[in-house]
Amino acid sequence: MSVFFSFIKKESRHIIRDKRTLLILFGMPLIMIILFGYAIRNDIGNSKIVVVDEAHDPYSAQLIAEINASKYFEVSRIVGNEASLNHEFQQEKAAIAIIIPPDFSHRLLHLKTAQVRLVADASDPNTATILINYATAIVHQFQQRLFPSAAISLYIQPEIRMLYNPAMKSVYGFVPGVMTLILMLVSAMMTAITIVKEKETGTMEVLLASPLQPPLIVLGKITPYILLSFINALLILGFGILLFQVPMRGSWFLLLAECVLFTLTALSLGILISTTTSNQQTAMMLSLGGLLMPTVLLSGFIFPLKSMPVILQWFANVIPAKWFIIILKNIMIKGAGWHEVWAETGILSAMTVFFVIISIKKFKTRLS
Amino acid sequence: MIEVNNIRKTYGDTVALDAVTLSVGKGELFGLIGPDGAGKTSLFRILTTLLLPEGGSATVNHHDVVKDYKKIRKEAGYMPGNFSLYQDLSVEENLQFFASIFHTDIQTNFEIIRSIYEPLAPFKNRRAGALSGGMKQKLALCCSLIHNPPVLFLDEPTTGVDALSRQEFWETLHELKKKGVTILVSTPYMDEASLCDRIAMIQAGHLIGIGTPAEIISGFTKPLWSVSGMDIYRLLKDLQDFQQTDSCSLFGNNIHVTLKNGVADVSALKEYLLRKGHETASINPVAPVIEDCFIERMKE
């Protein structure tokens, strides 16, 4: 036991004295959470809208005022005709345009039906769709106010409710994603590198030639990283909840227990990588390519899995991050309990056991 | 203390060790001499249970290197080729750590390392990475001795260390020998061979000679000449071209030469050198050293 303790002491010294590692361990999560929380978001607010007002009457002025009042739009220009529209889009002065025809109020008052045209920059299709939806909603509201429903004989008005995230804040999705990414990075990559480093510098040779049991060597090396990963998880949770008001609706105990489980999954992957390589650079490339890329791309963190080809959806099932993100979202945002996440937890546990068994089989008591 | 019997080891098509047999007695200072790539490190790794031999058997302190590897790991001291220390830990922290993995502490066996550790003591808080080569070597030796091993494996401990530190290091080894430690040490430096009780010369995985340094030197029976002169490289080239030359190799500022017909050829050599314009060249008989023996046996 005292051997184990002194091993941990030694490992902690390595971590504390290596400024670069420290920076990765604690700087990275901070930078990522702030980047994803503030900068990289797909919420849309105050988009520039160009209004082509060919009507110039009280009704069109009222509609323009309503658009400008909405938090989604900011009227950047009101022009008289649509000739210059193309130019506005190319110069990125507008993301969307609304064209109000000259006979707008005439048709409204006499024919009870008027048209406006919405033109959006679809070079970014997602944004264009969202903006068109917002604009349509504003036009509908305007119409409702002018003609209370009595005037229309049959009218079904859908009432939409966005469950769990009514404001559709993207940061709700990013906090679980960033947490997964960081835990993967710290736990898997750092452990792989730290074990391989001993091989590279030759100290592993001395450790192996000593009475230390090889599993103890690995355990001694990863224990400080379990603690560090856990601190990181708390850090990200704290930032998410305090800074970005991400809700925490489920049980803290369950959430933290799941974090520990995922840390172990990532660590076992790190050990597995370390058994297959003998230099730090390869270990890093393997971790980045084999773990980080799938975690970002195929876990549902950034790109929705449902819109991927079926083969990729199948492949996503073997990526631990996918299951952890589901668990996190369920617990934090939906307030799910053990009954709702036991299946995903079971899959993660099985994966961890599988990786540990392979690592133990592959870890050698000798050099080759 | 160490018995090696017909050990064989290959890496793919490369034969690292072929039928190596040697025996080191208790308390002996045994040197394994050979150039880089001769198989020294492979033999050390087999004896320290880090590699499995493909053929033959070996024991260390009566423990089999394959079956009883755990016992050997408890007892033996091992200092690998590149002074495997933790560069970011201080001198004292390194020593403490290596003591702890052998279930001991610095104080228990301090007596055995006292004299080696003394010059390091003022730097005990300095990081190992900031030490000089000689200091690192001393620290690595302390770390491998901290559990008071009956047998010590030192793989090229003097490579990359200055001449003075090398000399000190060998003095230290003689002190350890007096304390009863059996030492197997490897070195590519032939001049260190004479400091060992017995040596084995290894070349391309084969032992090409084994015995006390005196025995090995007395096995060199041919007359040997040391030729020196101006323009040593042209001299060497001309000596290689001389028909009666048996062997010639550069040896510091001189060239050691053996001739096919021994003493009979010396006057012919003198004439040849004069003809080639080496008026200032001198030819003197010289006593062979280990390196001469090594070169001689390498040819066989």
XYZ file of C-alpha atoms in Angstrom:
668
model
C 0.000 0.000 0.000
C 2.818 2.403 0.822
C 4.299 1.560 -2.583
C 1.043 2.555 -4.193
C 0.952 5.758 -2.202
C 4.476 6.773 -3.143
C 3.687 5.973 -6.766
C 0.764 8.391 -6.646
C 2.970 10.995 -4.974
C 5.513 10.647 -7.752
C 2.857 10.833 -10.445
C 1.317 13.948 -8.918
C 4.742 15.585 -8.927
C 5.077 14.849 -12.633
C 1.736 16.490 -13.297
C 2.358 19.540 -11.126
C 5.830 20.166 -12.568
C 4.795 19.818 -16.173
C 3.348 23.226 -16.985
C 2.202 22.143 -20.423
C 0.174 19.254 -19.054
C -1.337 21.491 -16.411
C -2.335 23.965 -19.063
C -4.019 21.254 -21.097
C -5.690 19.820 -18.018
C -7.258 23.002 -16.744
C -6.891 25.612 -19.466
C -8.514 23.525 -22.159
C -11.830 22.949 -20.368
C -12.103 26.638 -19.546
C -11.358 27.760 -23.072
C -13.718 25.207 -24.580
C -16.620 25.937 -22.317
C -16.287 29.663 -22.878
C -15.906 29.199 -26.632
C -18.905 26.941 -26.895
C -20.939 28.919 -24.423
C -20.403 32.365 -25.896
C -18.950 32.163 -29.328
C -19.849 28.967 -31.098
C -23.601 28.852 -30.802
C -26.339 28.294 -33.311
C -28.936 30.467 -31.639
C -30.039 33.333 -33.818
C -30.680 36.819 -32.565
C -30.663 40.285 -34.098
C -30.214 39.061 -37.650
C -30.010 41.795 -40.220
C -33.098 42.115 -42.286
C -33.508 44.374 -45.283
C -36.982 45.670 -45.913
C -38.078 46.540 -49.428
C -41.045 48.761 -48.792
C -42.816 49.419 -52.085
C -46.086 50.157 -50.343
C -45.236 53.120 -48.144
C -48.485 53.068 -46.207
C -49.526 52.810 -42.536
C -49.933 49.031 -42.681
C -46.500 48.386 -44.089
C -44.991 50.768 -41.538
C -46.739 48.831 -38.783
C -45.389 45.506 -40.062
C -41.851 46.908 -40.277
C -42.130 48.209 -36.728
C -43.169 44.772 -35.528
C -40.277 43.078 -37.258
C -37.855 45.570 -35.763
C -39.320 45.081 -32.316
C -38.689 41.348 -32.379
C -35.450 40.206 -30.770
C -34.674 38.030 -33.757
C -34.373 40.825 -36.258
C -32.804 44.180 -36.656
C -33.903 46.166 -39.654
C -30.657 47.237 -41.264
C -32.119 49.135 -44.222
C -35.393 50.117 -45.731
C -35.153 50.481 -49.467
C -37.673 51.458 -52.069
C -37.197 48.690 -54.630
C -35.596 45.300 -54.770
C -32.990 46.088 -57.409
C -30.146 46.374 -54.904
C -31.123 43.267 -52.930
C -28.581 40.952 -54.467
C -25.861 43.405 -53.593
C -26.993 43.541 -49.945
C -26.833 39.736 -49.629
C -23.415 39.497 -51.273
C -21.990 42.098 -48.947
C -23.447 40.219 -46.005
C -25.469 43.277 -45.032
C -28.570 41.118 -44.898
C -29.370 37.538 -43.958
C -32.990 37.850 -44.990
C -35.198 40.360 -46.802
C -38.883 41.048 -46.746
C -40.565 42.590 -49.742
C -43.802 44.418 -49.255
C -45.565 44.982 -52.637
C -47.113 48.407 -53.596
C -50.710 47.152 -53.378
C -50.237 45.756 -49.870
C -52.848 47.711 -47.930
C -55.198 47.885 -50.899
C -55.359 44.091 -51.140
C -55.522 43.755 -47.380
C -58.494 46.031 -47.018
C -60.426 45.121 -50.150
C -59.511 41.557 -51.021
C -58.654 40.477 -47.453
C -55.601 38.747 -48.766
C -52.199 40.277 -49.254
C -48.784 38.931 -50.035
C -45.317 39.637 -48.755
C -42.230 37.942 -50.082
C -39.457 36.595 -47.885
C -36.005 36.157 -49.406
C -33.286 34.432 -47.400
C -29.592 33.751 -47.940
C -29.624 29.968 -48.189
C -25.869 29.576 -48.516
C -26.285 28.618 -44.859
C -29.477 26.537 -45.114
C -29.987 25.975 -41.385
C -29.911 29.657 -40.558
C -32.092 30.496 -43.553
C -34.779 28.032 -42.459
C -34.806 29.326 -38.907
C -34.995 32.961 -40.041
C -37.826 32.238 -42.469
C -39.727 30.535 -39.640
C -39.271 33.488 -37.331
C -40.310 35.967 -40.011
C -43.376 33.917 -40.959
C -44.403 33.855 -37.328
C -44.188 37.636 -37.109
C -46.268 38.070 -40.259
C -48.882 35.671 -38.830
C -49.036 37.641 -35.609
C -49.506 40.820 -37.526
C -52.350 39.244 -39.481
C -54.001 37.928 -36.311
C -53.986 41.321 -34.760
C -55.527 43.009 -37.780
C -58.205 40.387 -38.296
C -59.275 38.603 -35.141
C -60.083 34.961 -35.807
C -63.798 35.614 -36.213
C -63.209 36.837 -39.710
C -61.815 33.500 -40.829
C -64.330 30.713 -40.940
C -62.085 27.716 -40.145
C -58.676 28.200 -38.712
C -56.474 25.760 -36.845
C -53.822 27.407 -34.826
C -51.063 25.004 -33.721
C -49.676 25.721 -30.328
C -46.033 24.790 -30.152
C -44.233 23.955 -26.948
C -40.508 23.325 -26.815
C -40.122 20.863 -23.972
C -37.204 21.154 -21.516
C -35.533 23.943 -23.469
C -38.281 26.410 -24.357
C -35.848 29.074 -25.459
C -33.994 26.523 -27.638
C -30.670 27.546 -26.127
C -27.839 25.693 -27.830
C -25.675 25.936 -24.726
C -27.918 23.258 -23.198
C -26.561 20.857 -25.751
C -22.988 22.076 -25.606
C -22.317 21.713 -21.912
C -22.868 17.943 -21.910
C -20.892 17.752 -25.147
C -17.924 19.753 -23.891
C -17.925 17.789 -20.656
C -17.756 14.538 -22.608
C -15.017 15.877 -24.821
C -12.900 17.103 -21.915
C -13.276 13.918 -19.905
C -12.270 11.931 -22.971
C -9.303 14.190 -23.651
C -7.986 14.340 -20.108
C -8.657 10.759 -19.164
C -7.829 8.867 -22.318
C -5.175 10.948 -24.007
C -3.342 12.004 -20.854
C -3.154 8.484 -19.434
C -2.056 7.044 -22.747
C 0.682 9.669 -22.985
C 1.839 9.378 -19.391
C 2.216 5.594 -19.602
C 3.914 5.711 -22.978
C 6.269 8.421 -21.691
C 7.721 5.968 -19.185
C 8.345 3.535 -22.007
C 9.968 6.209 -24.126
C 12.340 7.516 -21.458
C 13.290 4.008 -20.382
C 11.997 4.306 -16.829
C 9.406 1.618 -17.593
C 12.352 -0.761 -17.958
C 13.408 -0.115 -14.371
C 9.823 -0.325 -13.104
C 9.280 -3.664 -14.851
C 12.568 -5.052 -13.538
C 11.466 -4.143 -10.002
C 9.123 -6.155 -7.767
C 6.224 -3.854 -8.725
C 3.260 -5.721 -10.183
C 2.497 -4.364 -13.663
C -1.210 -3.726 -12.840
C -0.044 -1.649 -9.882
C 2.150 0.425 -12.197
C -0.873 1.243 -14.350
C -3.159 1.837 -11.405
C -0.609 4.115 -9.761
C -0.248 6.120 -12.935
C -3.962 6.613 -13.594
C -5.250 7.288 -10.085
C -4.271 10.989 -10.080
C -5.944 11.353 -13.454
C -9.224 9.945 -12.110
C -9.209 12.706 -9.528
C -8.228 15.368 -12.062
C -10.934 14.290 -14.482
C -13.485 14.448 -11.722
C -12.406 17.967 -10.776
C -12.672 18.898 -14.434
C -16.181 17.512 -14.635
C -17.182 19.604 -11.608
C -15.550 22.665 -13.151
C -17.472 22.311 -16.390
C -20.730 21.605 -14.563
C -20.182 24.666 -12.401
C -19.520 26.886 -15.399
C -22.488 25.514 -17.287
C -24.875 25.998 -14.423
C -23.651 29.296 -13.007
C -22.570 31.094 -16.161
C -24.929 29.728 -18.771
C -27.901 28.798 -16.592
C -27.953 25.235 -17.882
C -30.530 23.520 -15.658
C -29.677 20.633 -13.367
C -33.024 18.953 -12.901
C -31.975 15.415 -11.922
C -30.079 13.871 -9.045
C -26.600 15.180 -8.356
C -25.519 11.846 -6.970
C -26.575 10.015 -10.119
C -24.910 12.625 -12.322
C -21.592 12.455 -10.490
C -21.668 8.659 -10.407
C -22.163 8.649 -14.175
C -19.223 11.048 -14.526
C -17.021 8.646 -12.592
C -18.185 5.786 -14.791
C -17.381 7.664 -17.983
C -13.989 8.701 -16.590
C -13.236 5.020 -16.049
C -14.356 4.200 -19.590
C -12.031 6.857 -20.981
C -9.142 5.762 -18.750
C -9.494 2.163 -19.878
C -9.350 3.373 -23.470
C -6.223 5.343 -22.622
C -4.574 2.275 -21.136
C -5.554 0.268 -24.187
C -3.889 2.830 -26.442
C -0.762 2.824 -24.278
C -0.386 -0.940 -24.649
C -0.359 -0.719 -28.417
C 2.251 1.977 -28.859
C 5.669 2.877 -27.546
C 6.123 6.549 -28.313
C 4.266 9.613 -27.156
C 3.590 11.000 -30.589
C 1.837 7.855 -31.800
C -0.151 7.742 -28.574
C -1.266 11.305 -29.129
C -2.220 10.743 -32.760
C -4.125 7.586 -31.852
C -5.996 9.406 -29.093
C -6.831 12.372 -31.277
C -7.795 10.388 -34.351
C -9.297 7.360 -32.705
C -11.088 8.981 -29.784
C -11.463 12.706 -30.125
C -12.705 12.835 -33.713
C -15.510 10.296 -33.205
C -16.372 11.991 -29.924
C -16.863 15.299 -31.697
C -18.396 14.064 -34.922
C -20.339 10.919 -34.171
C -21.658 11.366 -30.665
C -24.505 13.707 -31.467
C -22.554 16.519 -29.758
C -22.514 18.835 -32.761
C -24.229 16.987 -35.605
C -27.551 15.274 -34.915
C -27.199 11.501 -35.268
C -30.720 11.158 -36.662
C -29.787 12.974 -39.855
C -26.762 10.743 -40.552
C -26.639 7.777 -42.926
C -27.758 4.538 -41.269
C -24.261 3.048 -41.333
C -22.857 5.980 -39.371
C -25.749 5.722 -36.923
C -24.826 2.086 -36.307
C -21.188 3.007 -35.936
C -22.096 5.697 -33.402
C -23.370 2.957 -31.112
C -19.831 1.784 -30.329
C -18.739 5.296 -29.348
C -18.929 5.658 -25.561
C -19.426 9.427 -25.844
C -22.793 8.962 -27.551
C -24.192 7.138 -24.541
C -22.688 9.506 -22.019
C -24.148 12.537 -23.780
C -27.589 10.902 -23.748
C -27.213 10.202 -20.032
C -26.066 13.757 -19.257
C -28.856 15.402 -21.235
C -31.452 13.144 -19.700
C -30.342 13.794 -16.142
C -29.520 17.490 -16.384
C -32.090 18.832 -18.785
C -34.955 16.355 -18.576
C -34.512 15.531 -14.913
C -34.409 11.807 -15.624
C -33.663 9.317 -12.859
C -32.081 5.872 -12.720
C -35.065 4.266 -14.438
C -34.494 6.279 -17.549
C -30.724 5.930 -17.843
C -29.972 2.398 -16.652
C -29.744 1.004 -20.190
C -27.159 3.557 -21.334
C -25.303 3.132 -18.042
C -25.239 -0.620 -18.644
C -23.782 -0.153 -22.123
C -21.035 2.162 -20.796
C -20.197 -0.265 -17.976
C -19.980 -3.180 -20.393
C -17.672 -1.190 -22.665
C -15.431 -0.302 -19.723
C -15.148 -3.909 -18.578
C -14.392 -4.964 -22.147
C -11.594 -2.387 -22.545
C -10.088 -3.243 -19.160
C -9.995 -6.954 -19.985
C -8.276 -6.348 -23.322
C -5.795 -3.939 -21.715
C -4.889 -6.446 -19.013
C -4.418 -9.133 -21.652
C -2.231 -6.840 -23.729
C -0.172 -5.336 -20.913
C 3.111 -7.196 -20.799
C 5.097 -8.200 -17.778
C 8.157 -8.023 -20.022
C 9.456 -5.604 -22.619
C 8.283 -7.479 -25.712
C 25.873 -16.185 -9.002
C 25.017 -15.762 -12.674
C 24.881 -18.803 -14.948
C 24.191 -18.355 -18.648
C 23.841 -21.515 -20.670
C 23.549 -21.546 -24.447
C 21.280 -18.502 -24.557
C 19.808 -17.549 -27.928
C 17.759 -14.495 -28.883
C 16.690 -13.170 -32.275
C 14.752 -10.133 -33.471
C 13.187 -11.191 -36.741
C 16.075 -12.193 -38.953
C 18.707 -10.564 -36.769
C 20.480 -12.858 -34.349
C 21.140 -10.843 -31.200
C 22.630 -13.631 -29.103
C 23.799 -17.018 -30.315
C 24.769 -19.832 -27.957
C 26.101 -17.501 -25.283
C 27.467 -19.333 -22.265
C 29.174 -17.738 -19.304
C 29.346 -17.946 -15.565
C 29.940 -15.234 -12.986
C 31.036 -16.223 -9.489
C 29.882 -14.647 -6.260
C 31.587 -11.334 -5.571
C 33.114 -11.168 -9.008
C 33.394 -7.999 -11.119
C 32.657 -9.329 -14.569
C 32.879 -7.201 -17.706
C 31.006 -7.748 -20.944
C 33.034 -6.002 -23.631
C 31.840 -5.331 -27.128
C 30.864 -2.663 -29.636
C 27.360 -1.226 -30.023
C 24.907 -3.755 -31.370
C 26.952 -6.752 -30.212
C 24.104 -8.073 -28.042
C 25.134 -6.732 -24.628
C 21.822 -5.087 -23.821
C 19.838 -8.139 -24.984
C 21.785 -10.339 -22.577
C 21.210 -7.856 -19.738
C 17.498 -7.746 -20.458
C 17.254 -11.521 -20.449
C 19.099 -11.702 -17.123
C 16.914 -8.969 -15.589
C 13.827 -10.917 -16.794
C 12.719 -8.202 -19.203
C 13.113 -10.405 -22.272
C 12.482 -14.106 -22.776
C 15.321 -16.107 -24.310
C 14.432 -18.230 -27.332
C 16.802 -21.006 -26.405
C 19.064 -22.034 -23.540
C 18.661 -21.210 -19.875
C 20.010 -18.787 -17.320
C 19.891 -18.322 -13.586
C 20.597 -15.344 -11.359
C 21.329 -16.167 -7.735
C 19.969 -19.674 -8.442
C 16.645 -18.332 -9.743
C 15.622 -19.231 -13.268
C 15.155 -16.109 -15.417
C 11.910 -17.430 -16.896
C 10.214 -19.376 -14.106
C 11.360 -17.437 -11.049
C 11.381 -14.004 -12.615
C 9.559 -12.456 -9.660
C 12.327 -13.485 -7.247
C 14.989 -12.007 -9.496
C 13.038 -8.753 -9.741
C 13.026 -8.552 -5.947
C 16.728 -9.216 -5.519
C 18.703 -7.901 -8.462
C 19.795 -4.323 -8.990
C 19.601 -3.023 -12.551
C 20.833 0.166 -14.152
C 19.774 0.320 -17.801
C 21.782 1.959 -20.545
C 20.372 5.453 -20.419
C 20.336 6.129 -16.637
C 16.573 5.796 -16.417
C 15.785 8.479 -13.869
C 12.831 10.819 -13.608
C 14.289 14.060 -14.932
C 11.586 16.206 -13.324
C 12.052 14.730 -9.858
C 14.818 15.908 -7.539
C 17.787 13.768 -6.558
C 16.204 12.898 -3.232
C 12.764 12.242 -4.722
C 14.219 9.841 -7.262
C 16.054 7.961 -4.563
C 12.980 7.877 -2.310
C 10.801 6.586 -5.110
C 13.140 3.786 -6.122
C 13.565 2.823 -2.486
C 9.800 2.625 -2.043
C 9.192 0.364 -5.021
C 11.647 -2.097 -3.456
C 9.734 -1.855 -0.181
C 12.551 -0.097 1.630
C 13.653 3.447 2.470
C 16.783 5.509 2.034
C 18.010 5.010 5.618
C 17.848 1.211 5.824
C 20.614 0.527 3.334
C 22.254 3.929 3.357
C 25.617 2.385 4.278
C 25.956 0.728 0.877
C 25.464 4.005 -1.018
C 27.003 6.423 1.494
C 30.223 7.094 -0.365
C 28.495 7.305 -3.753
C 25.779 9.617 -2.478
C 28.144 11.975 -0.644
C 29.041 14.182 -3.639
C 25.338 14.265 -4.575
C 24.097 15.311 -1.144
C 24.594 19.080 -1.689
C 22.352 18.837 -4.771
C 19.642 16.692 -3.248
C 16.934 19.229 -4.108
C 18.099 19.700 -7.677
C 16.100 18.076 -10.456
C 17.800 15.029 -11.896
C 17.514 16.535 -15.381
C 19.794 19.413 -14.343
C 22.652 17.174 -13.164
C 25.858 16.576 -15.122
C 26.358 13.226 -16.840
C 28.651 11.972 -14.097
C 26.227 13.022 -11.377
C 23.299 11.370 -13.148
C 25.333 8.199 -13.370
C 26.037 8.298 -9.624
C 22.386 8.884 -8.827
C 21.278 6.043 -11.096
C 23.785 3.773 -9.361
C 22.433 4.806 -5.955
C 18.890 4.078 -7.145
C 19.836 0.613 -8.333
C 21.677 -0.137 -5.065
C 19.113 1.200 -2.616
C 17.641 -2.226 -1.831
C 21.089 -3.703 -1.182
C 21.070 -6.209 -4.047
C 23.443 -9.205 -3.955
C 23.901 -8.883 -7.701
C 24.102 -5.734 -9.796
C 23.584 -5.371 -13.560
C 25.114 -2.248 -15.067
C 24.451 -1.767 -18.775
C 27.012 0.636 -20.255
C 27.198 2.802 -17.142
C 30.146 4.818 -18.453
C 28.811 5.684 -21.900
C 28.494 9.425 -22.322
C 30.406 10.240 -19.157
C 33.663 12.208 -18.977
C 37.000 10.491 -18.388
C 37.382 11.595 -14.774
C 33.896 10.413 -13.833
C 34.567 7.127 -15.565
C 37.675 6.577 -13.498
C 35.819 7.462 -10.284
C 33.016 5.129 -11.274
C 35.342 2.168 -11.606
C 36.847 2.938 -8.205
C 33.315 2.851 -6.828
C 32.693 -0.528 -8.433
C 35.814 -1.928 -6.753
C 34.545 -0.681 -3.396
C 31.182 -2.367 -4.021
C 32.960 -5.560 -4.928
C 34.724 -5.431 -1.573
C 31.320 -5.271 0.064
C 30.465 -8.580 -1.597
C 28.272 -7.371 -4.448
C 28.476 -9.446 -7.626
C 28.657 -7.083 -10.586
C 28.042 -7.701 -14.270
C 28.993 -4.587 -16.194
C 29.000 -3.959 -19.932
C 31.086 -1.397 -21.768
C 32.091 -0.537 -25.311
C 35.388 0.908 -23.992
C 38.145 -1.705 -24.317
C 40.444 0.161 -21.913
C 37.979 -0.516 -19.083
C 38.362 -4.271 -19.538
C 41.550 -4.445 -17.519
C 39.640 -3.063 -14.509
C 37.454 -6.201 -14.357
C 38.226 -9.497 -12.624
C 37.158 -11.391 -15.698
C 35.757 -10.355 -19.032
C 33.786 -11.807 -21.902
C 34.244 -10.300 -25.338
C 31.105 -10.241 -27.443
C 30.747 -9.545 -31.143
C 27.592 -9.930 -33.269
C 25.896 -12.114 -30.663
C 28.834 -14.478 -30.213
C 31.265 -14.632 -27.318
C 34.727 -14.443 -28.874
C 36.759 -14.782 -25.730
C 36.339 -15.179 -22.013
C 38.792 -15.092 -19.133
C 40.814 -12.758 -16.930
C 42.292 -9.766 -18.793
C 45.761 -11.299 -18.309
C 44.653 -14.615 -19.762
C 43.168 -12.953 -22.772
C 46.261 -10.861 -23.373
C 48.559 -13.854 -22.993
C 46.509 -15.563 -25.677
C 47.814 -12.977 -28.101
C 51.024 -14.652 -29.278
C 51.946 -12.763 -32.446
C 54.595 -10.046 -32.289
C 52.947 -6.648 -32.379
C 54.385 -3.394 -33.654
C 53.394 0.141 -33.082
C 54.042 2.298 -36.132
C 53.958 6.051 -35.846
C 54.826 8.873 -38.166
C 53.684 11.997 -39.965
C 50.415 11.914 -41.869
C 48.919 9.037 -39.938
C 46.058 8.424 -42.378
C 48.283 7.987 -45.417
C 50.450 5.769 -43.261
C 47.462 3.610 -42.333
C 46.385 3.375 -45.971
C 49.883 2.301 -47.070
C 50.105 -0.238 -44.244
C 46.785 -1.744 -45.346
C 48.185 -2.059 -48.888
C 51.395 -3.784 -47.731
C 51.227 -7.443 -48.778
C 52.745 -8.878 -45.611
C 50.344 -6.987 -43.289
C 48.202 -9.374 -41.290
C 46.219 -6.734 -39.410
C 46.576 -3.050 -38.773
C 44.372 -0.648 -36.884
C 44.529 2.863 -35.597
C 45.329 3.114 -31.915
C 45.386 6.684 -30.691
C 48.254 8.348 -32.594
C 49.862 5.041 -33.488
C 49.024 2.149 -35.712
C 49.184 -1.386 -34.316
C 50.396 -3.873 -36.900
C 50.873 -7.631 -37.009
C 52.698 -9.242 -39.891
C 52.011 -12.537 -41.622
C 55.472 -13.941 -40.929
C 55.997 -12.190 -37.612
C 59.493 -10.791 -36.907
C 60.769 -11.998 -40.285
C 58.838 -9.294 -42.122
C 59.930 -6.263 -40.088
C 62.862 -5.270 -42.321
C 60.665 -5.635 -45.400
C 58.121 -3.336 -43.760
C 60.828 -0.735 -43.033
C 61.943 -0.775 -46.658
C 58.359 -0.577 -47.868
C 57.627 2.466 -45.716
C 60.803 4.224 -46.922
C 59.826 3.503 -50.483
C 56.414 5.016 -49.833
C 58.066 8.171 -48.501
C 57.487 7.704 -44.782
C 61.077 8.646 -43.809
C 60.101 9.685 -40.292
C 58.060 6.558 -39.537
C 59.217 4.555 -36.537
C 58.470 0.908 -35.845
C 58.634 -0.305 -32.250
C 57.571 -3.584 -30.649
C 54.692 -3.099 -28.260
C 52.828 -5.243 -25.696
C 49.288 -6.118 -26.757
C 46.248 -4.768 -24.904
C 42.664 -6.040 -24.821
C 41.680 -4.105 -27.919
C 44.395 -5.863 -29.937
C 43.037 -9.187 -28.711
C 39.495 -8.164 -29.626
C 40.466 -7.140 -33.142
C 42.497 -10.326 -33.544
C 39.622 -12.559 -32.449
C 37.037 -10.665 -34.433
C 38.753 -11.816 -37.612
C 38.453 -15.487 -36.707
